[in-house]
Amino acid sequence: MDYDTPLFFHVMSYAMEAEHDVIDMVSGNPDWGSPPGISDGLHEYADLGGADFQYPPSEGLRELREEIAARRDVDQSQVIVTCGGGEANYLAMARAMERESGDEFILTDPVYPYYPGKTKMLDATARFVATDEDGTLSPDAVREQASEDTAGIVVNSPNNPTGAVYDEETMRELVSIAEEYDALLISDEVYDHFDFSGTFTSALSFDSDHRIVTNSFSKTLAITGFRVGYAIFPPELVDVAKTRHMLTNVATSRPAQYAVLHALRETTPEYHEENRQLLKSRVETFTSALDAAGADYSQPDGAFYVMARFPDFPGTLSNVEKLIDEAGVAGMPGEAFGSSRDDWVRFALVTPEVEAAAERLADYFG
């Protein structure tokens, strides 16, 4: 089977090879720094030695799983600590296929590119549902695509790349559709701490054995390099997923898990609120410049991405390379996220140079 290399790697490499200054707005690597609990936890771990440097339990450190379970109001036996959100989503999608209740995934358009990539890797078929212009998802549109062939429905809220946040009614209906067609709703909630609207609703709010929730500490604690995520499965589905996790990765990094646990216990809500306020300010700065450039753009209710459409400048890979070469700003081509926004460019607002990037774009398109 042939796999397509994600465009992220091409664009990042192209920007890094440029001989002039380029502002990186490609990937979602938070720039605001981790809470002190992360480094404190690592220092504490380094002094343990001995048995604590060996394999952790495959499903994750018990104390970390208990902490996650308490926060998400589930039993710790339902929690698997994974190598980032990417593995969590892989385990969830694989579990949907293993149920043999279908061989198709319903995905949104625009879509985070790794979902269709995993669909292909699992030898499944993708069916796409276009979101509304503001990025919101119509459950009725999802229901129209659902059938007895549906293995899973994969959603992401707050959303990458649109910034949309799915409200309580939307999530309730998505769970209901999964139940109706004996499918699994896979809800990727990695940006749950970056909800500006106050309307975010977790799929865990609804008691169902047809939903799996995935998450990661990569964005929440600004530790994308640690690769610590988790998946929460219904009780009857978790054991097989634990086995696949063990066969795929054996376990997740023990020092990283220890540091995350320490940070969860020590970090106050103010850390997350300060980051939300920072991002809201960056959105305002960036979109003001897009106004000056005559661009259309998304107004995110969550996460930290803005999609922009510039006059007579489709969001192709070649045009993104042109922006890197001529404007010194690197974004992601809209075509990487599906067909419905292929004339847009996505920018990640996780750089202190957001204002400079905005000025460069305004000058370039002005």
Coordinates of C-alpha atoms in Angstrom, one line a residue:
M1 CA 0.0 0.0 0.0
D2 CA 1.3 3.5 -0.9
Y3 CA 1.2 6.2 1.7
D4 CA 1.3 9.9 1.1
T5 CA 3.9 11.8 3.0
P6 CA 2.0 14.6 4.9
L7 CA 2.5 18.0 3.4
F8 CA 3.6 19.4 6.8
F9 CA 7.0 17.9 6.3
H10 CA 7.5 19.3 2.8
V11 CA 6.4 22.8 3.8
M12 CA 8.5 22.9 7.0
S13 CA 11.6 21.6 5.1
Y14 CA 11.1 24.2 2.4
A15 CA 10.8 27.0 4.9
M16 CA 13.9 25.8 6.8
E17 CA 16.0 25.7 3.6
A18 CA 15.2 29.3 2.7
E19 CA 18.2 31.6 2.8
H20 CA 16.2 34.5 4.3
D21 CA 14.2 35.0 7.4
V22 CA 10.9 33.1 7.4
I23 CA 8.2 33.3 10.1
D24 CA 7.0 29.7 10.8
M25 CA 3.2 29.5 11.1
V26 CA 3.1 25.9 9.8
S27 CA 2.8 23.6 12.8
G28 CA 1.1 23.9 16.1
N29 CA 4.1 24.1 18.4
P30 CA 3.1 26.4 21.3
D31 CA 5.7 29.1 22.0
W32 CA 4.5 30.3 25.4
G33 CA 6.4 27.8 27.5
S34 CA 5.3 24.9 29.7
P35 CA 4.1 25.4 33.3
P36 CA 6.9 25.0 35.9
G37 CA 5.5 21.7 37.0
I38 CA 6.9 20.1 33.9
S39 CA 10.6 20.9 34.5
D40 CA 10.1 20.4 38.3
G41 CA 8.7 16.9 37.6
L42 CA 11.6 16.1 35.3
H43 CA 14.2 17.1 37.9
E44 CA 12.4 15.1 40.5
Y45 CA 12.2 12.1 38.3
A46 CA 16.0 12.3 37.4
D47 CA 16.8 11.7 41.1
L48 CA 14.7 8.5 41.4
G49 CA 17.0 6.1 39.5
G50 CA 16.8 2.3 39.7
A51 CA 13.4 0.6 39.0
D52 CA 11.9 4.0 38.0
F53 CA 14.1 4.1 34.9
Q54 CA 12.6 0.9 33.6
Y55 CA 9.5 0.0 31.6
P56 CA 6.3 1.6 33.0
P57 CA 3.0 -0.3 32.9
S58 CA 2.1 -0.6 29.2
E59 CA -1.2 1.2 29.6
G60 CA 0.5 4.1 31.5
L61 CA 1.5 5.0 35.0
R62 CA -1.3 4.1 37.3
E63 CA -1.2 7.5 39.1
L64 CA -1.4 9.4 35.8
R65 CA -4.3 7.3 34.6
E66 CA -6.1 7.9 37.9
E67 CA -5.5 11.6 37.6
I68 CA -6.9 11.6 34.1
A69 CA -9.9 9.5 35.1
A70 CA -10.7 11.7 38.0
R71 CA -10.7 14.8 35.7
R72 CA -12.8 13.1 33.0
D73 CA -15.1 11.3 35.4
V74 CA -14.4 7.8 34.1
D75 CA -12.9 4.7 35.6
Q76 CA -9.1 4.5 35.3
S77 CA -9.4 1.1 33.7
Q78 CA -10.8 2.9 30.6
V79 CA -7.8 5.1 30.1
I80 CA -4.8 4.2 28.0
V81 CA -1.8 6.6 28.0
T82 CA -0.5 6.8 24.5
C83 CA 2.4 8.2 22.5
G84 CA 0.7 11.5 21.8
G85 CA -2.8 12.2 20.4
G86 CA -1.7 10.6 17.1
E87 CA -1.5 7.1 18.6
A88 CA -4.7 7.7 20.6
N89 CA -6.5 8.4 17.4
Y90 CA -4.9 5.4 15.7
L91 CA -6.0 3.0 18.5
A92 CA -9.5 4.4 18.4
M93 CA -9.9 4.1 14.6
A94 CA -8.4 0.7 14.6
R95 CA -10.8 -0.4 17.4
A96 CA -13.7 0.9 15.2
M97 CA -12.5 -1.4 12.3
E98 CA -12.0 -4.4 14.6
R99 CA -15.7 -4.3 15.6
E100 CA -16.5 -5.4 12.0
S101 CA -19.5 -3.2 11.9
G102 CA -18.3 -1.3 8.8
D103 CA -15.3 -0.3 6.8
E104 CA -15.9 3.4 6.3
F105 CA -15.0 6.5 8.3
I106 CA -17.0 9.7 8.1
L107 CA -14.6 12.7 8.2
T108 CA -15.1 16.4 8.0
D109 CA -13.9 18.6 5.1
P110 CA -11.7 20.5 5.9
V111 CA -10.0 17.8 7.8
Y112 CA -6.8 17.3 9.8
P113 CA -4.8 15.4 7.3
Y114 CA -3.7 12.6 9.6
Y115 CA -7.3 11.3 9.9
P116 CA -7.6 10.3 6.2
G117 CA -4.0 9.1 6.3
K118 CA -4.9 6.7 9.2
T119 CA -8.0 5.7 7.3
K120 CA -5.9 4.6 4.4
M121 CA -3.4 2.9 6.6
L122 CA -6.3 0.9 8.1
D123 CA -7.5 -0.1 4.6
A124 CA -10.8 1.7 5.2
T125 CA -12.7 4.2 3.0
A126 CA -13.2 7.8 3.8
R127 CA -16.5 9.6 3.3
F128 CA -16.3 13.4 3.7
V129 CA -18.9 15.8 5.1
A130 CA -18.3 19.5 4.3
T131 CA -18.6 21.8 7.3
D132 CA -20.5 25.0 7.2
E133 CA -18.8 28.2 6.1
D134 CA -18.0 29.1 9.7
G135 CA -16.6 25.6 10.3
T136 CA -19.5 24.2 12.3
L137 CA -20.7 20.7 11.6
S138 CA -24.3 19.8 10.7
P139 CA -25.3 16.5 12.3
D140 CA -27.9 16.2 9.6
A141 CA -25.2 16.2 7.0
V142 CA -23.3 13.5 8.9
R143 CA -26.5 11.4 9.2
E144 CA -27.0 11.6 5.4
Q145 CA -23.5 10.0 4.9
A146 CA -24.0 7.4 7.6
S147 CA -24.9 3.8 6.7
E148 CA -24.4 0.2 7.8
D149 CA -20.9 0.5 6.3
T150 CA -19.9 3.2 8.8
A151 CA -17.3 2.0 11.3
G152 CA -16.6 5.4 12.8
I153 CA -17.2 9.1 12.8
V154 CA -14.1 11.2 13.5
V155 CA -14.4 14.7 14.7
N156 CA -12.1 17.3 16.3
S157 CA -13.4 20.1 18.5
P158 CA -12.1 22.8 19.0
N159 CA -11.2 22.2 15.4
N160 CA -8.0 22.2 13.4
P161 CA -7.9 23.9 10.9
T162 CA -11.2 26.0 11.2
G163 CA -11.2 26.9 14.9
A164 CA -14.9 25.9 15.2
V165 CA -16.2 24.6 18.5
Y166 CA -19.0 22.0 18.4
D167 CA -21.7 22.8 21.0
E168 CA -23.7 20.4 23.2
E169 CA -26.5 19.8 20.8
T170 CA -24.0 18.9 18.0
M171 CA -22.1 16.4 20.2
R172 CA -25.3 14.9 21.5
E173 CA -26.5 14.3 17.9
L174 CA -23.2 12.8 16.8
V175 CA -23.2 10.3 19.7
S176 CA -26.8 9.5 18.7
I177 CA -25.8 8.9 15.0
A178 CA -23.0 6.6 16.1
E179 CA -25.5 4.6 18.2
E180 CA -28.1 4.5 15.5
Y181 CA -25.6 3.0 13.0
D182 CA -23.6 0.8 15.4
A183 CA -20.5 2.9 14.8
L184 CA -18.1 4.6 17.0
L185 CA -17.8 8.4 17.5
I186 CA -14.1 9.2 17.8
S187 CA -13.9 12.7 19.4
D188 CA -10.4 14.2 19.3
E189 CA -10.4 16.9 22.0
V190 CA -6.8 17.9 22.0
Y191 CA -7.6 21.6 22.0
D192 CA -10.1 21.5 24.8
H193 CA -8.2 24.0 26.9
F194 CA -8.3 26.5 24.0
D195 CA -12.1 27.2 23.8
F196 CA -12.8 30.9 23.5
S197 CA -16.5 30.5 23.2
G198 CA -17.5 28.7 26.3
T199 CA -19.5 26.3 24.3
F200 CA -17.1 23.3 24.1
T201 CA -18.8 20.0 25.0
S202 CA -16.9 16.8 25.4
A203 CA -18.3 13.6 24.0
L204 CA -17.8 12.2 27.5
S205 CA -20.8 14.4 28.6
F206 CA -23.0 11.7 27.1
D207 CA -23.1 8.2 28.5
S208 CA -22.6 5.8 25.6
D209 CA -20.6 2.7 24.7
H210 CA -20.4 4.2 21.1
R211 CA -17.9 6.9 21.7
I212 CA -14.1 7.2 22.3
V213 CA -12.5 10.4 23.4
T214 CA -8.8 11.1 22.6
N215 CA -6.6 13.9 23.9
S216 CA -3.0 14.9 24.4
F217 CA -1.0 17.1 26.7
S218 CA 1.1 18.4 23.8
K219 CA -0.8 21.6 23.3
T220 CA -2.4 21.9 26.8
L221 CA 1.0 21.9 28.5
A222 CA 3.1 23.1 25.5
I223 CA 5.1 19.9 25.4
T224 CA 4.7 18.6 21.8
G225 CA 8.1 16.8 22.1
F226 CA 7.0 14.7 25.1
R227 CA 4.5 12.6 23.2
V228 CA 2.0 12.0 26.0
G229 CA -1.6 11.6 25.1
Y230 CA -4.5 9.4 26.1
A231 CA -7.6 7.6 24.9
I232 CA -10.8 6.8 26.9
F233 CA -12.6 3.7 25.7
P234 CA -15.9 2.2 26.7
P235 CA -15.2 -0.7 29.2
E236 CA -16.0 -3.4 26.7
L237 CA -13.6 -2.0 24.0
V238 CA -10.5 -1.1 26.1
D239 CA -8.7 -4.5 26.5
V240 CA -8.1 -5.1 22.7
A241 CA -6.9 -1.5 22.4
K242 CA -4.5 -2.0 25.2
T243 CA -3.1 -5.0 23.4
R244 CA -2.6 -3.1 20.2
H245 CA -0.9 -0.3 22.1
M246 CA 1.4 -2.8 23.7
L247 CA 2.3 -4.5 20.3
T248 CA 2.8 -1.1 18.6
N249 CA 4.7 0.9 21.2
V250 CA 5.2 -1.3 24.3
A251 CA 4.7 1.8 26.5
T252 CA 4.8 5.5 26.6
S253 CA 7.9 7.3 28.0
R254 CA 8.1 7.0 31.7
P255 CA 9.9 10.3 32.5
A256 CA 7.5 12.2 30.3
Q257 CA 4.5 10.7 32.0
Y258 CA 6.0 11.5 35.4
A259 CA 6.5 15.1 34.5
V260 CA 2.9 15.4 33.1
L261 CA 1.5 14.0 36.3
H262 CA 3.5 16.4 38.4
A263 CA 2.3 19.3 36.2
L264 CA -1.3 18.3 36.3
R265 CA -1.2 18.4 40.1
E266 CA 0.7 21.7 40.3
T267 CA -0.6 23.8 37.4
T268 CA -3.3 26.4 38.3
P269 CA -6.2 27.4 36.0
E270 CA -4.5 30.8 35.5
Y271 CA -1.8 29.2 33.3
H272 CA -4.5 28.1 30.8
E273 CA -6.5 31.4 31.0
E274 CA -3.3 33.4 30.3
N275 CA -2.7 31.3 27.2
R276 CA -6.3 31.8 26.0
Q277 CA -6.0 35.5 26.4
L278 CA -2.7 35.6 24.6
L279 CA -4.2 33.7 21.7
K280 CA -7.3 35.9 21.5
S281 CA -5.0 38.9 21.3
R282 CA -3.0 37.3 18.5
V283 CA -6.2 36.4 16.6
E284 CA -7.3 40.1 16.7
T285 CA -3.8 41.3 15.6
F286 CA -3.6 38.8 12.8
T287 CA -7.1 39.2 11.4
S288 CA -6.8 43.0 11.5
A289 CA -3.9 42.6 9.1
L290 CA -5.9 40.2 6.9
D291 CA -8.5 42.9 6.7
A292 CA -5.8 45.3 5.4
A293 CA -4.8 42.6 2.9
G294 CA -8.3 42.3 1.6
A295 CA -8.5 38.7 2.7
D296 CA -11.4 36.6 3.8
Y297 CA -10.7 34.6 7.0
S298 CA -12.1 32.3 9.6
Q299 CA -12.8 33.7 13.1
P300 CA -11.8 30.9 15.4
D301 CA -13.8 30.1 18.5
G302 CA -11.1 27.8 19.7
A303 CA -7.7 26.2 19.0
F304 CA -5.0 28.5 17.5
Y305 CA -5.4 28.6 13.7
V306 CA -6.7 31.1 11.2
M307 CA -7.6 30.2 7.6
A308 CA -7.3 33.0 5.1
R309 CA -8.3 33.4 1.5
F310 CA -6.4 36.0 -0.5
P311 CA -7.7 37.5 -3.8
D312 CA -6.5 35.6 -6.8
F313 CA -4.2 33.5 -4.7
P314 CA -5.4 29.9 -4.2
G315 CA -4.1 27.9 -1.3
T316 CA -1.9 25.6 -3.3
L317 CA 1.4 24.2 -2.4
S318 CA 3.2 26.3 -5.0
N319 CA 1.5 29.5 -3.7
V320 CA 2.5 28.6 -0.1
E321 CA 6.1 28.2 -1.4
K322 CA 5.7 31.6 -3.1
L323 CA 4.7 33.2 0.2
I324 CA 7.8 31.7 1.9
D325 CA 10.0 33.0 -0.9
E326 CA 8.5 36.5 -1.4
A327 CA 6.8 37.4 1.9
G328 CA 8.8 35.4 4.4
V329 CA 5.8 33.8 6.0
A330 CA 5.2 30.0 6.0
G331 CA 1.6 28.7 6.3
M332 CA -0.1 25.4 5.3
P333 CA -1.9 25.1 1.9
G334 CA -5.6 24.7 2.2
E335 CA -5.5 21.8 -0.2
A336 CA -3.7 19.8 2.5
F337 CA -7.0 19.8 4.5
G338 CA -9.4 18.6 1.8
S339 CA -11.2 20.0 -1.1
S340 CA -13.7 22.5 0.5
R341 CA -11.0 25.0 1.5
D342 CA -8.4 24.4 -1.2
D343 CA -8.3 28.1 -2.0
W344 CA -7.4 29.0 1.6
V345 CA -4.1 29.1 3.6
R346 CA -3.9 28.0 7.2
F347 CA -1.7 29.9 9.7
A348 CA -0.8 28.7 13.2
L349 CA -0.7 31.6 15.7
V350 CA 1.9 30.0 17.9
T351 CA 4.8 32.4 17.4
P352 CA 5.7 35.7 19.1
E353 CA 6.1 37.1 15.6
V354 CA 2.4 37.0 14.8
E355 CA 2.4 40.8 14.4
A356 CA 5.4 40.8 12.1
A357 CA 3.9 38.0 10.0
A358 CA 0.6 40.0 9.8
E359 CA 2.5 43.1 8.6
R360 CA 4.4 41.1 6.0
L361 CA 1.1 39.6 4.6
A362 CA -0.6 43.0 4.6
D363 CA 2.4 44.5 2.7
Y364 CA 2.5 41.6 0.2
F365 CA -1.2 41.6 -0.6
G366 CA -1.9 45.3 0.0

